[in-house]
PDB file of C-alpha atoms in Angstrom:
ATOM      1  CA  UNK W   1     -90.905  48.577-113.036  1.00 52.00           C
ATOM      2  CA  UNK W   2     -94.240  50.407-112.789  1.00 54.00           C
ATOM      3  CA  UNK W   3     -97.376  48.708-114.067  1.00 57.00           C
ATOM      4  CA  UNK W   4     -99.323  50.658-116.697  1.00 49.00           C
ATOM      5  CA  UNK W   5    -103.003  51.002-115.816  1.00 52.00           C
ATOM      6  CA  UNK W   6    -105.202  50.226-118.803  1.00 53.00           C
ATOM      7  CA  UNK W   7    -108.540  51.982-119.129  1.00 59.00           C
ATOM      8  CA  UNK W   8    -111.156  49.231-118.770  1.00 62.00           C
ATOM      9  CA  UNK W   9    -113.410  50.969-121.290  1.00 72.00           C
ATOM     10  CA  UNK W  10    -110.673  51.245-123.911  1.00 78.00           C
ATOM     11  CA  UNK W  11    -111.736  48.134-125.836  1.00 85.00           C
ATOM     12  CA  UNK W  12    -115.366  49.288-126.078  1.00 87.00           C
ATOM     13  CA  UNK W  13    -114.342  52.779-127.199  1.00 88.00           C
ATOM     14  CA  UNK W  14    -111.911  51.425-129.796  1.00 91.00           C
ATOM     15  CA  UNK W  15    -114.631  49.131-131.171  1.00 93.00           C
ATOM     16  CA  UNK W  16    -117.029  52.068-131.360  1.00 94.00           C
ATOM     17  CA  UNK W  17    -114.540  54.244-133.263  1.00 94.00           C
ATOM     18  CA  UNK W  18    -113.870  51.410-135.715  1.00 95.00           C
ATOM     19  CA  UNK W  19    -117.601  50.876-136.249  1.00 97.00           C
ATOM     20  CA  UNK W  20    -118.227  54.555-137.024  1.00 97.00           C
ATOM     21  CA  UNK W  21    -115.230  54.764-139.313  1.00 96.00           C
ATOM     22  CA  UNK W  22    -116.194  51.619-141.234  1.00 97.00           C
ATOM     23  CA  UNK W  23    -119.791  52.797-141.678  1.00 97.00           C
ATOM     24  CA  UNK W  24    -118.765  56.158-143.095  1.00 97.00           C
ATOM     25  CA  UNK W  25    -115.931  54.905-145.290  1.00 96.00           C
ATOM     26  CA  UNK W  26    -118.149  52.162-146.713  1.00 95.00           C
ATOM     27  CA  UNK W  27    -120.353  54.992-147.997  1.00 94.00           C
ATOM     28  CA  UNK W  28    -117.362  56.868-149.484  1.00 94.00           C
ATOM     29  CA  UNK W  29    -117.214  59.605-146.852  1.00 96.00           C
ATOM     30  CA  UNK W  30    -113.740  60.946-145.943  1.00 94.00           C
ATOM     31  CA  UNK W  31    -112.684  60.060-142.403  1.00 94.00           C
ATOM     32  CA  UNK W  32    -109.567  61.333-140.638  1.00 91.00           C
ATOM     33  CA  UNK W  33    -108.825  59.873-137.210  1.00 91.00           C
ATOM     34  CA  UNK W  34    -107.446  62.305-134.629  1.00 85.00           C
ATOM     35  CA  UNK W  35    -104.357  61.251-132.684  1.00 74.00           C
ATOM     36  CA  UNK W  36    -105.108  61.276-128.971  1.00 60.00           C
ATOM     37  CA  UNK W  37    -108.777  61.858-129.687  1.00 47.00           C
ATOM     38  CA  UNK W  38    -109.897  60.897-126.196  1.00 51.00           C
ATOM     39  CA  UNK W  39    -107.680  63.635-124.752  1.00 55.00           C
ATOM     40  CA  UNK W  40    -108.942  66.389-127.054  1.00 62.00           C
ATOM     41  CA  UNK W  41    -112.618  65.391-127.028  1.00 72.00           C
ATOM     42  CA  UNK W  42    -112.955  64.542-130.725  1.00 86.00           C
ATOM     43  CA  UNK W  43    -111.992  61.231-132.333  1.00 91.00           C
ATOM     44  CA  UNK W  44    -112.702  61.806-136.025  1.00 93.00           C
ATOM     45  CA  UNK W  45    -112.984  64.512-138.647  1.00 93.00           C
ATOM     46  CA  UNK W  46    -115.500  63.637-141.357  1.00 95.00           C
ATOM     47  CA  UNK W  47    -115.833  65.433-144.686  1.00 94.00           C
ATOM     48  CA  UNK W  48    -118.980  64.619-146.625  1.00 95.00           C
ATOM     49  CA  UNK W  49    -118.838  63.662-150.286  1.00 93.00           C
ATOM     50  CA  UNK W  50    -121.393  63.469-153.047  1.00 90.00           C
ATOM     51  CA  UNK W  51    -120.862  61.495-156.253  1.00 88.00           C
ATOM     52  CA  UNK W  52    -117.133  61.202-155.545  1.00 85.00           C
ATOM     53  CA  UNK W  53    -116.595  64.892-154.835  1.00 89.00           C
ATOM     54  CA  UNK W  54    -116.144  66.678-151.519  1.00 88.00           C
ATOM     55  CA  UNK W  55    -119.046  68.934-150.599  1.00 87.00           C
ATOM     56  CA  UNK W  56    -116.933  71.199-148.374  1.00 81.00           C
ATOM     57  CA  UNK W  57    -118.921  70.181-145.277  1.00 89.00           C
ATOM     58  CA  UNK W  58    -116.785  68.844-142.407  1.00 92.00           C
ATOM     59  CA  UNK W  59    -117.757  67.756-138.884  1.00 94.00           C
ATOM     60  CA  UNK W  60    -115.859  66.591-135.815  1.00 92.00           C
ATOM     61  CA  UNK W  61    -117.061  63.422-134.081  1.00 95.00           C
ATOM     62  CA  UNK W  62    -116.630  62.196-130.537  1.00 94.00           C
ATOM     63  CA  UNK W  63    -117.284  58.464-130.258  1.00 95.00           C
ATOM     64  CA  UNK W  64    -118.223  56.630-127.074  1.00 94.00           C
ATOM     65  CA  UNK W  65    -118.829  52.980-126.275  1.00 92.00           C
ATOM     66  CA  UNK W  66    -119.711  51.220-123.053  1.00 81.00           C
ATOM     67  CA  UNK W  67    -122.624  50.620-120.708  1.00 84.00           C
ATOM     68  CA  UNK W  68    -121.762  53.600-118.505  1.00 87.00           C
ATOM     69  CA  UNK W  69    -123.311  55.984-121.042  1.00 92.00           C
ATOM     70  CA  UNK W  70    -126.771  54.377-120.847  1.00 90.00           C
ATOM     71  CA  UNK W  71    -129.509  56.744-119.656  1.00 91.00           C
ATOM     72  CA  UNK W  72    -133.277  57.085-119.718  1.00 88.00           C
ATOM     73  CA  UNK W  73    -134.396  57.426-123.333  1.00 85.00           C
ATOM     74  CA  UNK W  74    -130.962  56.745-124.746  1.00 93.00           C
ATOM     75  CA  UNK W  75    -127.453  57.740-123.688  1.00 95.00           C
ATOM     76  CA  UNK W  76    -125.628  60.623-122.005  1.00 95.00           C
ATOM     77  CA  UNK W  77    -122.181  61.812-123.121  1.00 94.00           C
ATOM     78  CA  UNK W  78    -120.419  63.974-120.489  1.00 93.00           C
ATOM     79  CA  UNK W  79    -119.338  67.362-121.812  1.00 91.00           C
ATOM     80  CA  UNK W  80    -116.462  67.673-119.343  1.00 87.00           C
ATOM     81  CA  UNK W  81    -114.068  70.487-120.140  1.00 83.00           C
ATOM     82  CA  UNK W  82    -114.958  70.517-123.850  1.00 85.00           C
ATOM     83  CA  UNK W  83    -118.006  72.773-123.431  1.00 83.00           C
ATOM     84  CA  UNK W  84    -116.472  76.043-124.624  1.00 77.00           C
ATOM     85  CA  UNK W  85    -114.707  74.494-127.617  1.00 79.00           C
ATOM     86  CA  UNK W  86    -117.790  72.561-128.742  1.00 83.00           C
ATOM     87  CA  UNK W  87    -119.942  75.633-128.226  1.00 77.00           C
ATOM     88  CA  UNK W  88    -117.748  78.039-130.192  1.00 71.00           C
ATOM     89  CA  UNK W  89    -116.058  75.744-132.699  1.00 76.00           C
ATOM     90  CA  UNK W  90    -116.543  76.479-136.398  1.00 72.00           C
ATOM     91  CA  UNK W  91    -116.788  72.729-136.927  1.00 84.00           C
ATOM     92  CA  UNK W  92    -120.065  71.132-135.874  1.00 90.00           C
ATOM     93  CA  UNK W  93    -119.310  68.516-133.196  1.00 93.00           C
ATOM     94  CA  UNK W  94    -121.351  65.308-133.223  1.00 96.00           C
ATOM     95  CA  UNK W  95    -121.459  62.689-130.457  1.00 96.00           C
ATOM     96  CA  UNK W  96    -121.899  59.045-131.503  1.00 97.00           C
ATOM     97  CA  UNK W  97    -122.487  56.248-128.984  1.00 97.00           C
ATOM     98  CA  UNK W  98    -122.353  52.519-129.641  1.00 96.00           C
ATOM     99  CA  UNK W  99    -124.628  50.306-127.564  1.00 94.00           C
ATOM    100  CA  UNK W 100    -122.265  47.548-126.443  1.00 89.00           C
ATOM    101  CA  UNK W 101    -125.103  45.009-126.256  1.00 91.00           C
ATOM    102  CA  UNK W 102    -126.690  45.535-129.680  1.00 94.00           C
ATOM    103  CA  UNK W 103    -123.694  47.153-131.454  1.00 95.00           C
ATOM    104  CA  UNK W 104    -126.093  49.793-132.807  1.00 96.00           C
ATOM    105  CA  UNK W 105    -124.853  53.369-133.243  1.00 97.00           C
ATOM    106  CA  UNK W 106    -126.751  56.507-132.191  1.00 97.00           C
ATOM    107  CA  UNK W 107    -125.910  60.180-132.689  1.00 97.00           C
ATOM    108  CA  UNK W 108    -126.602  63.735-131.518  1.00 97.00           C
ATOM    109  CA  UNK W 109    -125.513  67.219-132.601  1.00 95.00           C
ATOM    110  CA  UNK W 110    -123.500  68.328-129.556  1.00 94.00           C
ATOM    111  CA  UNK W 111    -122.845  71.822-130.895  1.00 88.00           C
ATOM    112  CA  UNK W 112    -126.542  72.452-131.438  1.00 88.00           C
ATOM    113  CA  UNK W 113    -127.524  71.195-127.979  1.00 90.00           C
ATOM    114  CA  UNK W 114    -124.927  73.391-126.297  1.00 87.00           C
ATOM    115  CA  UNK W 115    -125.920  76.494-128.262  1.00 80.00           C
ATOM    116  CA  UNK W 116    -129.604  75.985-127.566  1.00 80.00           C
ATOM    117  CA  UNK W 117    -129.253  75.127-123.867  1.00 82.00           C
ATOM    118  CA  UNK W 118    -126.413  77.386-122.694  1.00 72.00           C
ATOM    119  CA  UNK W 119    -127.675  80.403-120.765  1.00 65.00           C
ATOM    120  CA  UNK W 120    -125.683  82.972-118.820  1.00 59.00           C
ATOM    121  CA  UNK W 121    -122.447  81.065-119.295  1.00 61.00           C
ATOM    122  CA  UNK W 122    -123.909  77.838-117.905  1.00 73.00           C
ATOM    123  CA  UNK W 123    -124.703  74.924-120.164  1.00 76.00           C
ATOM    124  CA  UNK W 124    -125.657  71.245-119.988  1.00 85.00           C
ATOM    125  CA  UNK W 125    -123.261  68.819-118.324  1.00 90.00           C
ATOM    126  CA  UNK W 126    -123.958  66.102-120.874  1.00 94.00           C
ATOM    127  CA  UNK W 127    -125.211  65.583-124.420  1.00 95.00           C
ATOM    128  CA  UNK W 128    -128.408  63.557-124.785  1.00 95.00           C
ATOM    129  CA  UNK W 129    -128.186  60.915-127.518  1.00 96.00           C
ATOM    130  CA  UNK W 130    -131.689  59.594-128.185  1.00 95.00           C
ATOM    131  CA  UNK W 131    -132.442  55.987-129.101  1.00 93.00           C
ATOM    132  CA  UNK W 132    -134.564  57.261-131.983  1.00 93.00           C
ATOM    133  CA  UNK W 133    -131.536  58.810-133.693  1.00 96.00           C
ATOM    134  CA  UNK W 134    -129.893  55.683-135.001  1.00 97.00           C
ATOM    135  CA  UNK W 135    -126.896  55.833-137.323  1.00 97.00           C
ATOM    136  CA  UNK W 136    -126.574  53.032-139.877  1.00 97.00           C
ATOM    137  CA  UNK W 137    -126.328  52.534-143.622  1.00 96.00           C
ATOM    138  CA  UNK W 138    -130.067  53.094-144.040  1.00 96.00           C
ATOM    139  CA  UNK W 139    -130.181  56.368-142.079  1.00 97.00           C
ATOM    140  CA  UNK W 140    -126.816  57.785-143.205  1.00 96.00           C
ATOM    141  CA  UNK W 141    -128.277  59.877-146.045  1.00 95.00           C
ATOM    142  CA  UNK W 142    -130.705  61.491-143.586  1.00 96.00           C
ATOM    143  CA  UNK W 143    -127.853  62.061-141.110  1.00 97.00           C
ATOM    144  CA  UNK W 144    -125.731  63.816-143.734  1.00 96.00           C
ATOM    145  CA  UNK W 145    -128.624  65.954-144.993  1.00 95.00           C
ATOM    146  CA  UNK W 146    -129.494  67.193-141.484  1.00 95.00           C
ATOM    147  CA  UNK W 147    -125.897  68.128-140.724  1.00 95.00           C
ATOM    148  CA  UNK W 148    -125.301  69.796-144.088  1.00 93.00           C
ATOM    149  CA  UNK W 149    -128.389  71.941-143.497  1.00 90.00           C
ATOM    150  CA  UNK W 150    -127.156  72.856-140.025  1.00 89.00           C
ATOM    151  CA  UNK W 151    -123.712  73.756-141.376  1.00 87.00           C
ATOM    152  CA  UNK W 152    -125.327  75.956-144.043  1.00 83.00           C
ATOM    153  CA  UNK W 153    -127.196  77.865-141.344  1.00 76.00           C
ATOM    154  CA  UNK W 154    -123.967  78.534-139.451  1.00 74.00           C
ATOM    155  CA  UNK W 155    -122.447  79.968-142.658  1.00 73.00           C
ATOM    156  CA  UNK W 156    -123.856  83.220-141.325  1.00 76.00           C
ATOM    157  CA  UNK W 157    -120.513  83.490-139.501  1.00 80.00           C
ATOM    158  CA  UNK W 158    -118.752  83.861-142.848  1.00 82.00           C
ATOM    159  CA  UNK W 159    -121.070  86.714-143.790  1.00 84.00           C
ATOM    160  CA  UNK W 160    -120.531  88.443-140.440  1.00 90.00           C
ATOM    161  CA  UNK W 161    -116.733  88.219-140.624  1.00 93.00           C
ATOM    162  CA  UNK W 162    -116.762  89.433-144.223  1.00 93.00           C
ATOM    163  CA  UNK W 163    -118.865  92.419-143.194  1.00 93.00           C
ATOM    164  CA  UNK W 164    -116.599  93.542-140.333  1.00 95.00           C
ATOM    165  CA  UNK W 165    -113.276  92.913-142.101  1.00 96.00           C
ATOM    166  CA  UNK W 166    -114.087  93.590-145.739  1.00 94.00           C
ATOM    167  CA  UNK W 167    -112.221  90.355-146.533  1.00 93.00           C
ATOM    168  CA  UNK W 168    -113.822  87.570-148.606  1.00 87.00           C
ATOM    169  CA  UNK W 169    -113.723  84.062-147.134  1.00 87.00           C
ATOM    170  CA  UNK W 170    -114.318  80.793-148.931  1.00 77.00           C
ATOM    171  CA  UNK W 171    -117.151  78.649-147.594  1.00 65.00           C
ATOM    172  CA  UNK W 172    -114.673  75.801-146.993  1.00 67.00           C
ATOM    173  CA  UNK W 173    -112.292  77.909-144.878  1.00 80.00           C
ATOM    174  CA  UNK W 174    -111.865  77.153-141.203  1.00 85.00           C
ATOM    175  CA  UNK W 175    -112.650  80.434-139.416  1.00 90.00           C
ATOM    176  CA  UNK W 176    -112.538  81.499-135.796  1.00 92.00           C
ATOM    177  CA  UNK W 177    -113.384  84.857-134.228  1.00 93.00           C
ATOM    178  CA  UNK W 178    -112.056  86.474-131.056  1.00 93.00           C
ATOM    179  CA  UNK W 179    -112.630  89.800-129.284  1.00 91.00           C
ATOM    180  CA  UNK W 180    -110.101  90.838-126.650  1.00 88.00           C
ATOM    181  CA  UNK W 181    -110.823  92.834-123.498  1.00 84.00           C
ATOM    182  CA  UNK W 182    -110.092  96.090-125.307  1.00 88.00           C
ATOM    183  CA  UNK W 183    -112.674  95.354-127.992  1.00 90.00           C
ATOM    184  CA  UNK W 184    -110.138  94.575-130.716  1.00 93.00           C
ATOM    185  CA  UNK W 185    -111.327  91.874-133.117  1.00 95.00           C
ATOM    186  CA  UNK W 186    -109.250  88.993-134.484  1.00 96.00           C
ATOM    187  CA  UNK W 187    -110.008  86.446-137.198  1.00 97.00           C
ATOM    188  CA  UNK W 188    -108.158  83.176-137.763  1.00 96.00           C
ATOM    189  CA  UNK W 189    -108.421  81.809-141.301  1.00 95.00           C
ATOM    190  CA  UNK W 190    -107.141  78.430-142.493  1.00 91.00           C
ATOM    191  CA  UNK W 191    -107.632  77.640-146.166  1.00 86.00           C
ATOM    192  CA  UNK W 192    -107.848  73.976-147.091  1.00 75.00           C
ATOM    193  CA  UNK W 193    -104.532  72.578-148.267  1.00 80.00           C
ATOM    194  CA  UNK W 194    -102.415  75.625-147.366  1.00 88.00           C
ATOM    195  CA  UNK W 195     -99.403  75.021-145.111  1.00 90.00           C
ATOM    196  CA  UNK W 196     -99.937  78.297-143.261  1.00 93.00           C
ATOM    197  CA  UNK W 197    -102.908  80.143-141.816  1.00 95.00           C
ATOM    198  CA  UNK W 198    -103.867  83.829-141.806  1.00 96.00           C
ATOM    199  CA  UNK W 199    -104.421  86.235-138.929  1.00 96.00           C
ATOM    200  CA  UNK W 200    -106.581  89.309-139.490  1.00 96.00           C
ATOM    201  CA  UNK W 201    -106.589  91.931-136.723  1.00 95.00           C
ATOM    202  CA  UNK W 202    -108.748  95.049-136.496  1.00 95.00           C
ATOM    203  CA  UNK W 203    -105.784  96.916-134.964  1.00 92.00           C
ATOM    204  CA  UNK W 204    -103.759  96.038-138.086  1.00 93.00           C
ATOM    205  CA  UNK W 205    -106.426  97.380-140.480  1.00 94.00           C
ATOM    206  CA  UNK W 206    -107.533  93.790-141.192  1.00 96.00           C
ATOM    207  CA  UNK W 207    -104.411  93.186-143.296  1.00 95.00           C
ATOM    208  CA  UNK W 208    -104.017  89.355-143.528  1.00 95.00           C
ATOM    209  CA  UNK W 209    -100.783  88.188-141.871  1.00 95.00           C
ATOM    210  CA  UNK W 210     -99.494  84.690-142.804  1.00 95.00           C
ATOM    211  CA  UNK W 211     -98.863  82.682-139.631  1.00 95.00           C
ATOM    212  CA  UNK W 212     -97.798  79.165-138.666  1.00 93.00           C
ATOM    213  CA  UNK W 213     -97.890  77.114-135.482  1.00 91.00           C
ATOM    214  CA  UNK W 214     -94.076  76.969-135.451  1.00 90.00           C
ATOM    215  CA  UNK W 215     -93.998  80.772-135.289  1.00 91.00           C
ATOM    216  CA  UNK W 216     -96.241  80.901-132.196  1.00 91.00           C
ATOM    217  CA  UNK W 217     -94.109  81.577-129.103  1.00 87.00           C
ATOM    218  CA  UNK W 218     -95.090  82.034-125.472  1.00 83.00           C
ATOM    219  CA  UNK W 219     -92.385  84.337-124.138  1.00 72.00           C
ATOM    220  CA  UNK W 220     -89.713  86.242-126.060  1.00 60.00           C
ATOM    221  CA  UNK W 221     -86.442  86.858-124.127  1.00 54.00           C
ATOM    222  CA  UNK W 222     -85.539  89.774-126.385  1.00 57.00           C
ATOM    223  CA  UNK W 223     -88.818  91.544-125.570  1.00 56.00           C
ATOM    224  CA  UNK W 224     -89.446  90.518-121.949  1.00 54.00           C
ATOM    225  CA  UNK W 225     -87.654  93.524-120.460  1.00 54.00           C
ATOM    226  CA  UNK W 226     -90.133  95.814-122.163  1.00 52.00           C
ATOM    227  CA  UNK W 227     -93.289  93.717-121.836  1.00 49.00           C
ATOM    228  CA  UNK W 228     -92.813  91.834-118.552  1.00 49.00           C
ATOM    229  CA  UNK W 229     -90.548  89.408-116.677  1.00 45.00           C
ATOM    230  CA  UNK W 230     -92.559  86.214-117.036  1.00 46.00           C
ATOM    231  CA  UNK W 231     -91.264  83.727-119.583  1.00 46.00           C
ATOM    232  CA  UNK W 232     -92.380  80.341-120.828  1.00 48.00           C
ATOM    233  CA  UNK W 233     -95.888  79.014-121.359  1.00 44.00           C
ATOM    234  CA  UNK W 234     -97.519  81.393-118.882  1.00 46.00           C
ATOM    235  CA  UNK W 235     -95.801  84.529-120.097  1.00 52.00           C
ATOM    236  CA  UNK W 236     -98.140  87.461-120.651  1.00 61.00           C
ATOM    237  CA  UNK W 237     -96.219  88.058-123.879  1.00 76.00           C
ATOM    238  CA  UNK W 238     -97.066  85.939-126.906  1.00 85.00           C
ATOM    239  CA  UNK W 239     -95.830  86.408-130.456  1.00 88.00           C
ATOM    240  CA  UNK W 240     -96.674  84.864-133.784  1.00 90.00           C
ATOM    241  CA  UNK W 241     -94.218  86.031-136.383  1.00 83.00           C
ATOM    242  CA  UNK W 242     -94.002  89.809-136.002  1.00 82.00           C
ATOM    243  CA  UNK W 243     -97.382  90.121-134.250  1.00 88.00           C
ATOM    244  CA  UNK W 244     -97.493  90.605-130.471  1.00 87.00           C
ATOM    245  CA  UNK W 245    -100.522  89.123-128.691  1.00 88.00           C
ATOM    246  CA  UNK W 246    -101.747  88.918-125.132  1.00 84.00           C
ATOM    247  CA  UNK W 247    -102.008  85.653-123.200  1.00 82.00           C
ATOM    248  CA  UNK W 248    -105.696  85.000-123.979  1.00 85.00           C
ATOM    249  CA  UNK W 249    -105.167  85.669-127.679  1.00 90.00           C
ATOM    250  CA  UNK W 250    -102.208  83.271-127.691  1.00 89.00           C
ATOM    251  CA  UNK W 251    -104.186  80.390-126.232  1.00 88.00           C
ATOM    252  CA  UNK W 252    -107.078  81.100-128.605  1.00 92.00           C
ATOM    253  CA  UNK W 253    -104.654  81.010-131.526  1.00 93.00           C
ATOM    254  CA  UNK W 254    -103.050  77.758-130.306  1.00 91.00           C
ATOM    255  CA  UNK W 255    -106.514  76.179-130.150  1.00 90.00           C
ATOM    256  CA  UNK W 256    -107.235  77.382-133.679  1.00 92.00           C
ATOM    257  CA  UNK W 257    -104.069  75.737-135.005  1.00 92.00           C
ATOM    258  CA  UNK W 258    -104.919  72.436-133.285  1.00 87.00           C
ATOM    259  CA  UNK W 259    -108.519  72.423-134.495  1.00 84.00           C
ATOM    260  CA  UNK W 260    -107.604  73.292-138.090  1.00 86.00           C
ATOM    261  CA  UNK W 261    -104.683  70.901-138.492  1.00 82.00           C
ATOM    262  CA  UNK W 262    -106.632  68.602-140.791  1.00 74.00           C
ATOM    263  CA  UNK W 263    -107.527  71.555-143.049  1.00 76.00           C
ATOM    264  CA  UNK W 264    -103.865  71.904-143.932  1.00 80.00           C
ATOM    265  CA  UNK W 265    -104.001  68.457-145.531  1.00 72.00           C
ATOM    266  CA  UNK W 266    -105.807  67.169-148.609  1.00 57.00           C
ATOM    267  CA  UNK W 267    -106.456  63.447-147.977  1.00 47.00           C
ATOM    268  CA  UNK W 268    -107.590  61.138-150.764  1.00 41.00           C
ATOM    269  CA  UNK W 269    -111.224  60.211-151.245  1.00 36.00           C
ATOM    270  CA  UNK W 270    -111.896  56.538-150.687  1.00 37.00           C
ATOM    271  CA  UNK W 271    -114.156  54.759-153.127  1.00 35.00           C
ATOM    272  CA  UNK W 272    -115.020  51.241-154.138  1.00 35.00           C
ATOM    273  CA  UNK W 273    -112.607  51.595-157.052  1.00 34.00           C
ATOM    274  CA  UNK W 274    -109.693  52.506-154.790  1.00 40.00           C
ATOM    275  CA  UNK W 275    -108.320  55.831-153.627  1.00 41.00           C
ATOM    276  CA  UNK W 276    -108.765  58.988-155.672  1.00 40.00           C
ATOM    277  CA  UNK W 277    -106.413  61.876-154.956  1.00 40.00           C
ATOM    278  CA  UNK W 278    -107.904  65.135-153.756  1.00 41.00           C
ATOM    279  CA  UNK W 279    -106.664  66.970-156.844  1.00 40.00           C
ATOM    280  CA  UNK W 280    -108.307  64.421-159.156  1.00 41.00           C
ATOM    281  CA  UNK W 281    -111.575  64.614-157.243  1.00 38.00           C
ATOM    282  CA  UNK W 282    -111.942  68.393-157.551  1.00 37.00           C
TER     283      UNK W 282
END
C-alpha cells in the first residue's frame, strides 16, 4: 500500500477559500467553487449582485493561504504556468491571500498587473498583493466598484468583435478571440444558461456554428488518411461538429469550454431570506 502525500499547505489554503467564500456570500454575492481549483489556477467564480439582481459582472478568483506568500510590502502569488490564460482571459482574475497569523484577507487584480507589466512576451513571475488592499465587509463595496469599472473598460473587446464579425454580442456573454497563423479569425461565444456555445469563423463568413465540448475531438479516424496519420490528443487534426480545426485552434477551443463552464449554468442567488432562483431574480 502506497502512502498518499498530503500537501502541508492544504489546510491553510482550504481555510482561505472558506473565508473568501463566506465573506462574499454573507454580502449576497454569487460564488461558485471550481473543482480542482488549485490545478487550474482559479478557485472561485464570483458574480456580483446589486439589490438581489445579478449585474452581469463575473470574476475568477485564485485564493492562497500560508506564510510562504509573505513578501516585502505584502504578499507574492506565483504566476506559474497560468500567465497566458490570466493575461488573455475574458474573465478578470483576482488573487486573494489570507494572512495565516491575522486571518485578514488581501487582494490584487492579477489580470491588470499582467497586462500592464508584460512586454515582448515576458511578464512578471508573481502577482503583488499589497497590505493596503484589504478585503473585508467594510471594504467589499469598494472592491466590487473597482472591479466593475475595470470590467466595463474591457468591454471594448465586445465592440471590437462586433465590428469585425458584424455579429451582436450580449455584455454578459463569455467571449474569446483567436487568430491562427494564416490570419483567419475565430470567436468563441458562450451565452449564459445555454447548454451549447457558438463558434464564429472568418473563413465561414462569420456564420455562428453551435458547438459543444462533447463534439470536440482530437483525431478523426475517418479523416486521418487525408489530413495526416497522427491520432489521439496530439493529432494535427481536430474537429468540433462539422468544423475542422488545426491543433492550436483545438487547444484554444478546449480552454474556452473549460473557462466558460459556469456560464452554462444559472445558479441561485443566495440571500438572507433563503435562495432565490436565477429566473426569479431576473
